[in-house]
Amino acid sequence: MTSVPMPIPSRTQYVLDAIKHRILTGRLTPGQPLVETELATQFGVSKTPVREALKTLAGTGLVVMSQYKGVTVRMVDADMAREVYDVRLLLEPEALRRAVRQGASLDAARAALARADHATDTAERSLANRDFHRALYLPCGNPLLGRMLDEVRDQAALVSAVAWAASPSWEQEAGEHREILRLAAAGDADGAAGALRDHIASFVERAYPEARATEGQA
């Protein structure tokens, strides 16, 4: 990758975005080591922005830092999927319910759904899927609730990326997305929230049946 001269903060953000994109689109797989010197060479930067980027990614739960193993992409298993999706089940439907009741714009969700429908690869589809869900919960009127969901957004995307690699199910999920959006556009706050909850629960049950995400656990 060609190096582009940038201020230090921008270099860190550049490396952060690039590594995150590779993780969430499957180019960097769970358990794969992330070596500072190798990444610095790939991105044409010093080790400092790479180190700072990896610290940030560790904070979001996408990578794991170990004294003995170094930095690796986080492994995804049923326990991790259950923890992340339990949080989503508890918070995301309520955020959507509030957004619909407030008459929030659904334009961003529609645009993300269209991008997913026209995606030419898994990477584009994964990013559009993340944007669709965020567009539904972000205008809930409670910034703290939105930030809490943002904190698990990357981990949820990692769970999805691993599941899709094993068993692509995005066509079914796209149909569920359209139904959620239809109910939200009709002003049916409870119906949209219920459809979203079913969508989240059914995904983790299909992809990680041993997880059995349960409402009331966090």
PDB file of C-alpha atoms in Angstrom:
ATOM      1  CA  MET A   1       0.000   0.000   0.000  1.00  0.00           C
ATOM      2  CA  THR A   2       1.385   3.395  -0.983  1.00  0.00           C
ATOM      3  CA  SER A   3       2.370   5.674   1.874  1.00  0.00           C
ATOM      4  CA  VAL A   4       0.675   9.062   1.973  1.00  0.00           C
ATOM      5  CA  PRO A   5       2.231  11.863   4.077  1.00  0.00           C
ATOM      6  CA  MET A   6      -0.160  12.693   6.924  1.00  0.00           C
ATOM      7  CA  PRO A   7      -0.011  14.235  10.376  1.00  0.00           C
ATOM      8  CA  ILE A   8       0.551  11.705  13.170  1.00  0.00           C
ATOM      9  CA  PRO A   9      -3.100  11.618  14.392  1.00  0.00           C
ATOM     10  CA  SER A  10      -4.277  11.072  10.833  1.00  0.00           C
ATOM     11  CA  ARG A  11      -1.759   8.287  10.363  1.00  0.00           C
ATOM     12  CA  THR A  12      -3.070   6.518  13.433  1.00  0.00           C
ATOM     13  CA  GLN A  13      -6.663   6.872  12.200  1.00  0.00           C
ATOM     14  CA  TYR A  14      -5.640   5.682   8.746  1.00  0.00           C
ATOM     15  CA  VAL A  15      -4.017   2.539  10.168  1.00  0.00           C
ATOM     16  CA  LEU A  16      -6.926   1.995  12.561  1.00  0.00           C
ATOM     17  CA  ASP A  17      -9.507   2.180   9.776  1.00  0.00           C
ATOM     18  CA  ALA A  18      -7.477  -0.076   7.494  1.00  0.00           C
ATOM     19  CA  ILE A  19      -6.933  -2.808  10.095  1.00  0.00           C
ATOM     20  CA  LYS A  20     -10.568  -2.659  11.215  1.00  0.00           C
ATOM     21  CA  HIS A  21     -11.763  -2.981   7.621  1.00  0.00           C
ATOM     22  CA  ARG A  22      -9.555  -6.022   7.076  1.00  0.00           C
ATOM     23  CA  ILE A  23     -10.845  -7.682  10.239  1.00  0.00           C
ATOM     24  CA  LEU A  24     -14.521  -7.007   9.568  1.00  0.00           C
ATOM     25  CA  THR A  25     -14.302  -8.176   5.967  1.00  0.00           C
ATOM     26  CA  GLY A  26     -12.389 -11.365   6.735  1.00  0.00           C
ATOM     27  CA  ARG A  27      -8.990 -10.487   5.290  1.00  0.00           C
ATOM     28  CA  LEU A  28      -7.607 -10.776   8.810  1.00  0.00           C
ATOM     29  CA  THR A  29      -9.095 -13.837  10.472  1.00  0.00           C
ATOM     30  CA  PRO A  30      -9.758 -14.620  14.163  1.00  0.00           C
ATOM     31  CA  GLY A  31      -6.593 -15.722  15.919  1.00  0.00           C
ATOM     32  CA  GLN A  32      -4.308 -14.206  13.291  1.00  0.00           C
ATOM     33  CA  PRO A  33      -1.247 -12.428  14.769  1.00  0.00           C
ATOM     34  CA  LEU A  34      -0.909  -8.687  14.168  1.00  0.00           C
ATOM     35  CA  VAL A  35       2.805  -7.831  14.189  1.00  0.00           C
ATOM     36  CA  GLU A  36       3.620  -4.147  14.593  1.00  0.00           C
ATOM     37  CA  THR A  37       6.691  -4.177  12.354  1.00  0.00           C
ATOM     38  CA  GLU A  38       4.901  -6.008   9.547  1.00  0.00           C
ATOM     39  CA  LEU A  39       1.887  -3.696   9.673  1.00  0.00           C
ATOM     40  CA  ALA A  40       4.110  -0.622   9.792  1.00  0.00           C
ATOM     41  CA  THR A  41       5.856  -1.789   6.624  1.00  0.00           C
ATOM     42  CA  GLN A  42       2.567  -2.556   4.867  1.00  0.00           C
ATOM     43  CA  PHE A  43       1.125   0.868   5.636  1.00  0.00           C
ATOM     44  CA  GLY A  44       4.337   2.824   5.185  1.00  0.00           C
ATOM     45  CA  VAL A  45       4.317   4.284   8.688  1.00  0.00           C
ATOM     46  CA  SER A  46       6.353   3.952  11.877  1.00  0.00           C
ATOM     47  CA  LYS A  47       5.387   1.511  14.608  1.00  0.00           C
ATOM     48  CA  THR A  48       3.899   4.263  16.779  1.00  0.00           C
ATOM     49  CA  PRO A  49       0.611   4.786  14.872  1.00  0.00           C
ATOM     50  CA  VAL A  50       0.296   1.016  14.485  1.00  0.00           C
ATOM     51  CA  ARG A  51       0.723   0.529  18.229  1.00  0.00           C
ATOM     52  CA  GLU A  52      -1.860   3.225  19.013  1.00  0.00           C
ATOM     53  CA  ALA A  53      -4.308   1.777  16.480  1.00  0.00           C
ATOM     54  CA  LEU A  54      -3.975  -1.701  17.989  1.00  0.00           C
ATOM     55  CA  LYS A  55      -4.604  -0.311  21.485  1.00  0.00           C
ATOM     56  CA  THR A  56      -7.818   1.303  20.233  1.00  0.00           C
ATOM     57  CA  LEU A  57      -8.915  -1.917  18.542  1.00  0.00           C
ATOM     58  CA  ALA A  58      -8.261  -3.819  21.759  1.00  0.00           C
ATOM     59  CA  GLY A  59     -10.522  -1.345  23.529  1.00  0.00           C
ATOM     60  CA  THR A  60     -13.349  -2.041  21.084  1.00  0.00           C
ATOM     61  CA  GLY A  61     -12.929  -5.807  21.448  1.00  0.00           C
ATOM     62  CA  LEU A  62     -11.698  -6.577  17.941  1.00  0.00           C
ATOM     63  CA  VAL A  63      -8.186  -7.622  18.940  1.00  0.00           C
ATOM     64  CA  VAL A  64      -6.641  -9.195  22.019  1.00  0.00           C
ATOM     65  CA  MET A  65      -3.325  -8.078  23.512  1.00  0.00           C
ATOM     66  CA  SER A  66      -1.378 -10.757  25.403  1.00  0.00           C
ATOM     67  CA  GLN A  67       1.983 -10.519  27.134  1.00  0.00           C
ATOM     68  CA  TYR A  68       2.928 -13.901  25.705  1.00  0.00           C
ATOM     69  CA  LYS A  69       1.127 -14.130  22.353  1.00  0.00           C
ATOM     70  CA  GLY A  70       1.304 -10.486  21.333  1.00  0.00           C
ATOM     71  CA  VAL A  71      -1.658  -9.000  19.476  1.00  0.00           C
ATOM     72  CA  THR A  72      -4.125 -11.240  17.658  1.00  0.00           C
ATOM     73  CA  VAL A  73      -7.517 -10.828  16.027  1.00  0.00           C
ATOM     74  CA  ARG A  74     -10.159 -11.792  18.568  1.00  0.00           C
ATOM     75  CA  MET A  75     -11.458 -15.321  18.350  1.00  0.00           C
ATOM     76  CA  VAL A  76     -15.201 -15.752  17.882  1.00  0.00           C
ATOM     77  CA  ASP A  77     -17.016 -18.507  19.717  1.00  0.00           C
ATOM     78  CA  ALA A  78     -20.516 -19.181  20.994  1.00  0.00           C
ATOM     79  CA  ASP A  79     -19.885 -17.470  24.343  1.00  0.00           C
ATOM     80  CA  MET A  80     -18.659 -14.294  22.683  1.00  0.00           C
ATOM     81  CA  ALA A  81     -21.602 -14.310  20.267  1.00  0.00           C
ATOM     82  CA  ARG A  82     -24.063 -14.766  23.127  1.00  0.00           C
ATOM     83  CA  GLU A  83     -22.597 -11.904  25.149  1.00  0.00           C
ATOM     84  CA  VAL A  84     -22.641  -9.464  22.232  1.00  0.00           C
ATOM     85  CA  TYR A  85     -26.078 -10.445  20.989  1.00  0.00           C
ATOM     86  CA  ASP A  86     -27.613 -10.411  24.462  1.00  0.00           C
ATOM     87  CA  VAL A  87     -26.628  -6.746  24.696  1.00  0.00           C
ATOM     88  CA  ARG A  88     -28.142  -6.083  21.295  1.00  0.00           C
ATOM     89  CA  LEU A  89     -31.344  -7.888  22.217  1.00  0.00           C
ATOM     90  CA  LEU A  90     -31.708  -5.830  25.367  1.00  0.00           C
ATOM     91  CA  LEU A  91     -30.976  -2.428  23.847  1.00  0.00           C
ATOM     92  CA  GLU A  92     -31.398  -2.284  20.077  1.00  0.00           C
ATOM     93  CA  PRO A  93     -35.142  -3.011  19.742  1.00  0.00           C
ATOM     94  CA  GLU A  94     -35.923  -0.387  22.401  1.00  0.00           C
ATOM     95  CA  ALA A  95     -33.737   2.161  20.616  1.00  0.00           C
ATOM     96  CA  LEU A  96     -35.611   1.513  17.364  1.00  0.00           C
ATOM     97  CA  ARG A  97     -38.978   1.728  19.146  1.00  0.00           C
ATOM     98  CA  ARG A  98     -38.054   5.166  20.451  1.00  0.00           C
ATOM     99  CA  ALA A  99     -36.723   6.331  17.092  1.00  0.00           C
ATOM    100  CA  VAL A 100     -39.967   5.358  15.327  1.00  0.00           C
ATOM    101  CA  ARG A 101     -42.139   6.994  17.985  1.00  0.00           C
ATOM    102  CA  GLN A 102     -40.186  10.209  17.512  1.00  0.00           C
ATOM    103  CA  GLY A 103     -40.711  10.100  13.769  1.00  0.00           C
ATOM    104  CA  ALA A 104     -36.980   9.893  13.051  1.00  0.00           C
ATOM    105  CA  SER A 105     -35.856   9.944   9.425  1.00  0.00           C
ATOM    106  CA  LEU A 106     -35.278   6.538   7.861  1.00  0.00           C
ATOM    107  CA  ASP A 107     -33.367   7.869   4.852  1.00  0.00           C
ATOM    108  CA  ALA A 108     -29.981   6.636   6.107  1.00  0.00           C
ATOM    109  CA  ALA A 109     -31.404   3.162   6.766  1.00  0.00           C
ATOM    110  CA  ARG A 110     -32.947   3.053   3.271  1.00  0.00           C
ATOM    111  CA  ALA A 111     -29.640   4.099   1.717  1.00  0.00           C
ATOM    112  CA  ALA A 112     -27.724   1.435   3.635  1.00  0.00           C
ATOM    113  CA  LEU A 113     -30.255  -1.227   2.628  1.00  0.00           C
ATOM    114  CA  ALA A 114     -29.881  -0.211  -1.019  1.00  0.00           C
ATOM    115  CA  ARG A 115     -26.090  -0.411  -0.728  1.00  0.00           C
ATOM    116  CA  ALA A 116     -26.366  -3.902   0.737  1.00  0.00           C
ATOM    117  CA  ASP A 117     -28.691  -5.013  -2.075  1.00  0.00           C
ATOM    118  CA  HIS A 118     -26.227  -3.794  -4.709  1.00  0.00           C
ATOM    119  CA  ALA A 119     -23.052  -4.943  -2.951  1.00  0.00           C
ATOM    120  CA  THR A 120     -20.665  -6.877  -5.146  1.00  0.00           C
ATOM    121  CA  ASP A 121     -18.747  -8.582  -2.346  1.00  0.00           C
ATOM    122  CA  THR A 122     -19.018  -9.587   1.290  1.00  0.00           C
ATOM    123  CA  ALA A 123     -16.971  -6.590   2.432  1.00  0.00           C
ATOM    124  CA  GLU A 124     -19.408  -4.060   1.005  1.00  0.00           C
ATOM    125  CA  ARG A 125     -22.378  -6.030   2.292  1.00  0.00           C
ATOM    126  CA  SER A 126     -20.947  -6.274   5.794  1.00  0.00           C
ATOM    127  CA  LEU A 127     -20.287  -2.549   6.035  1.00  0.00           C
ATOM    128  CA  ALA A 128     -23.726  -1.700   4.666  1.00  0.00           C
ATOM    129  CA  ASN A 129     -25.313  -4.081   7.168  1.00  0.00           C
ATOM    130  CA  ARG A 130     -23.575  -2.296  10.037  1.00  0.00           C
ATOM    131  CA  ASP A 131     -24.706   1.079   8.721  1.00  0.00           C
ATOM    132  CA  PHE A 132     -28.316  -0.127   8.394  1.00  0.00           C
ATOM    133  CA  HIS A 133     -28.557  -1.162  12.023  1.00  0.00           C
ATOM    134  CA  ARG A 134     -26.829   1.977  13.239  1.00  0.00           C
ATOM    135  CA  ALA A 135     -29.175   4.166  11.223  1.00  0.00           C
ATOM    136  CA  LEU A 136     -32.108   2.539  13.038  1.00  0.00           C
ATOM    137  CA  TYR A 137     -30.871   2.926  16.602  1.00  0.00           C
ATOM    138  CA  LEU A 138     -28.862   6.144  16.504  1.00  0.00           C
ATOM    139  CA  PRO A 139     -31.813   8.600  16.284  1.00  0.00           C
ATOM    140  CA  CYS A 140     -33.414   7.106  19.417  1.00  0.00           C
ATOM    141  CA  GLY A 141     -33.173  10.418  21.281  1.00  0.00           C
ATOM    142  CA  ASN A 142     -30.818   9.041  23.941  1.00  0.00           C
ATOM    143  CA  PRO A 143     -27.148   9.652  23.033  1.00  0.00           C
ATOM    144  CA  LEU A 144     -25.934   7.336  25.808  1.00  0.00           C
ATOM    145  CA  LEU A 145     -28.030   4.458  24.465  1.00  0.00           C
ATOM    146  CA  GLY A 146     -26.602   5.080  21.002  1.00  0.00           C
ATOM    147  CA  ARG A 147     -23.040   5.080  22.330  1.00  0.00           C
ATOM    148  CA  MET A 148     -23.629   1.851  24.239  1.00  0.00           C
ATOM    149  CA  LEU A 149     -24.768   0.145  21.052  1.00  0.00           C
ATOM    150  CA  ASP A 150     -21.853   1.651  19.139  1.00  0.00           C
ATOM    151  CA  GLU A 151     -19.513  -0.005  21.646  1.00  0.00           C
ATOM    152  CA  VAL A 152     -20.658  -3.501  20.607  1.00  0.00           C
ATOM    153  CA  ARG A 153     -21.179  -2.670  16.925  1.00  0.00           C
ATOM    154  CA  ASP A 154     -17.715  -3.786  15.796  1.00  0.00           C
ATOM    155  CA  GLN A 155     -17.883  -6.990  17.827  1.00  0.00           C
ATOM    156  CA  ALA A 156     -21.294  -7.786  16.344  1.00  0.00           C
ATOM    157  CA  ALA A 157     -19.880  -7.207  12.869  1.00  0.00           C
ATOM    158  CA  LEU A 158     -16.997  -9.586  13.632  1.00  0.00           C
ATOM    159  CA  VAL A 159     -19.477 -12.258  14.741  1.00  0.00           C
ATOM    160  CA  SER A 160     -21.425 -11.749  11.499  1.00  0.00           C
ATOM    161  CA  ALA A 161     -18.306 -11.868   9.324  1.00  0.00           C
ATOM    162  CA  VAL A 162     -17.231 -15.206  10.788  1.00  0.00           C
ATOM    163  CA  ALA A 163     -20.752 -16.625  10.494  1.00  0.00           C
ATOM    164  CA  TRP A 164     -21.141 -15.502   6.887  1.00  0.00           C
ATOM    165  CA  ALA A 165     -17.811 -17.073   5.950  1.00  0.00           C
ATOM    166  CA  ALA A 166     -19.111 -20.422   7.211  1.00  0.00           C
ATOM    167  CA  SER A 167     -22.700 -20.126   5.967  1.00  0.00           C
ATOM    168  CA  PRO A 168     -23.815 -17.113   3.916  1.00  0.00           C
ATOM    169  CA  SER A 169     -27.294 -16.074   5.047  1.00  0.00           C
ATOM    170  CA  TRP A 170     -27.463 -12.449   3.945  1.00  0.00           C
ATOM    171  CA  GLU A 171     -30.357 -12.989   1.531  1.00  0.00           C
ATOM    172  CA  GLN A 172     -32.600 -14.099   4.397  1.00  0.00           C
ATOM    173  CA  GLU A 173     -31.325 -11.248   6.546  1.00  0.00           C
ATOM    174  CA  ALA A 174     -31.948  -8.749   3.742  1.00  0.00           C
ATOM    175  CA  GLY A 175     -35.596  -9.807   3.639  1.00  0.00           C
ATOM    176  CA  GLU A 176     -35.820  -9.340   7.397  1.00  0.00           C
ATOM    177  CA  HIS A 177     -34.239  -5.890   7.063  1.00  0.00           C
ATOM    178  CA  ARG A 178     -36.852  -4.866   4.512  1.00  0.00           C
ATOM    179  CA  GLU A 179     -39.665  -5.952   6.830  1.00  0.00           C
ATOM    180  CA  ILE A 180     -38.173  -4.029   9.755  1.00  0.00           C
ATOM    181  CA  LEU A 181     -37.895  -0.934   7.594  1.00  0.00           C
ATOM    182  CA  ARG A 182     -41.448  -1.356   6.286  1.00  0.00           C
ATOM    183  CA  LEU A 183     -42.869  -1.490   9.800  1.00  0.00           C
ATOM    184  CA  ALA A 184     -40.778   1.472  10.918  1.00  0.00           C
ATOM    185  CA  ALA A 185     -41.875   3.515   7.898  1.00  0.00           C
ATOM    186  CA  ALA A 186     -45.500   2.701   8.710  1.00  0.00           C
ATOM    187  CA  GLY A 187     -44.998   4.132  12.187  1.00  0.00           C
ATOM    188  CA  ASP A 188     -45.468   0.747  13.889  1.00  0.00           C
ATOM    189  CA  ALA A 189     -42.922   1.198  16.668  1.00  0.00           C
ATOM    190  CA  ASP A 190     -43.765  -1.999  18.542  1.00  0.00           C
ATOM    191  CA  GLY A 191     -43.973  -4.069  15.367  1.00  0.00           C
ATOM    192  CA  ALA A 192     -40.624  -2.784  14.106  1.00  0.00           C
ATOM    193  CA  ALA A 193     -38.995  -3.406  17.485  1.00  0.00           C
ATOM    194  CA  GLY A 194     -40.399  -6.936  17.600  1.00  0.00           C
ATOM    195  CA  ALA A 195     -39.235  -7.703  14.075  1.00  0.00           C
ATOM    196  CA  LEU A 196     -35.775  -6.383  14.909  1.00  0.00           C
ATOM    197  CA  ARG A 197     -35.602  -8.508  18.034  1.00  0.00           C
ATOM    198  CA  ASP A 198     -36.628 -11.617  16.069  1.00  0.00           C
ATOM    199  CA  HIS A 199     -34.034 -10.760  13.420  1.00  0.00           C
ATOM    200  CA  ILE A 200     -31.205 -10.468  15.944  1.00  0.00           C
ATOM    201  CA  ALA A 201     -32.231 -13.599  17.865  1.00  0.00           C
ATOM    202  CA  SER A 202     -32.715 -15.747  14.771  1.00  0.00           C
ATOM    203  CA  PHE A 203     -29.306 -14.843  13.386  1.00  0.00           C
ATOM    204  CA  VAL A 204     -27.356 -15.903  16.442  1.00  0.00           C
ATOM    205  CA  GLU A 205     -29.481 -19.060  16.798  1.00  0.00           C
ATOM    206  CA  ARG A 206     -28.746 -20.011  13.177  1.00  0.00           C
ATOM    207  CA  ALA A 207     -25.068 -19.156  13.240  1.00  0.00           C
ATOM    208  CA  TYR A 208     -24.245 -20.195  16.812  1.00  0.00           C
ATOM    209  CA  PRO A 209     -26.991 -22.583  17.983  1.00  0.00           C
ATOM    210  CA  GLU A 210     -24.988 -23.495  21.067  1.00  0.00           C
ATOM    211  CA  ALA A 211     -25.057 -19.833  22.170  1.00  0.00           C
ATOM    212  CA  ARG A 212     -28.816 -19.652  22.749  1.00  0.00           C
ATOM    213  CA  ALA A 213     -28.895 -15.918  23.415  1.00  0.00           C
ATOM    214  CA  THR A 214     -31.461 -15.354  26.141  1.00  0.00           C
ATOM    215  CA  GLU A 215     -33.386 -12.199  26.891  1.00  0.00           C
ATOM    216  CA  GLY A 216     -32.505 -10.938  30.344  1.00  0.00           C
ATOM    217  CA  GLN A 217     -28.844 -11.985  30.212  1.00  0.00           C
ATOM    218  CA  ALA A 218     -26.092  -9.433  29.564  1.00  0.00           C
TER     219      ALA A 218
END
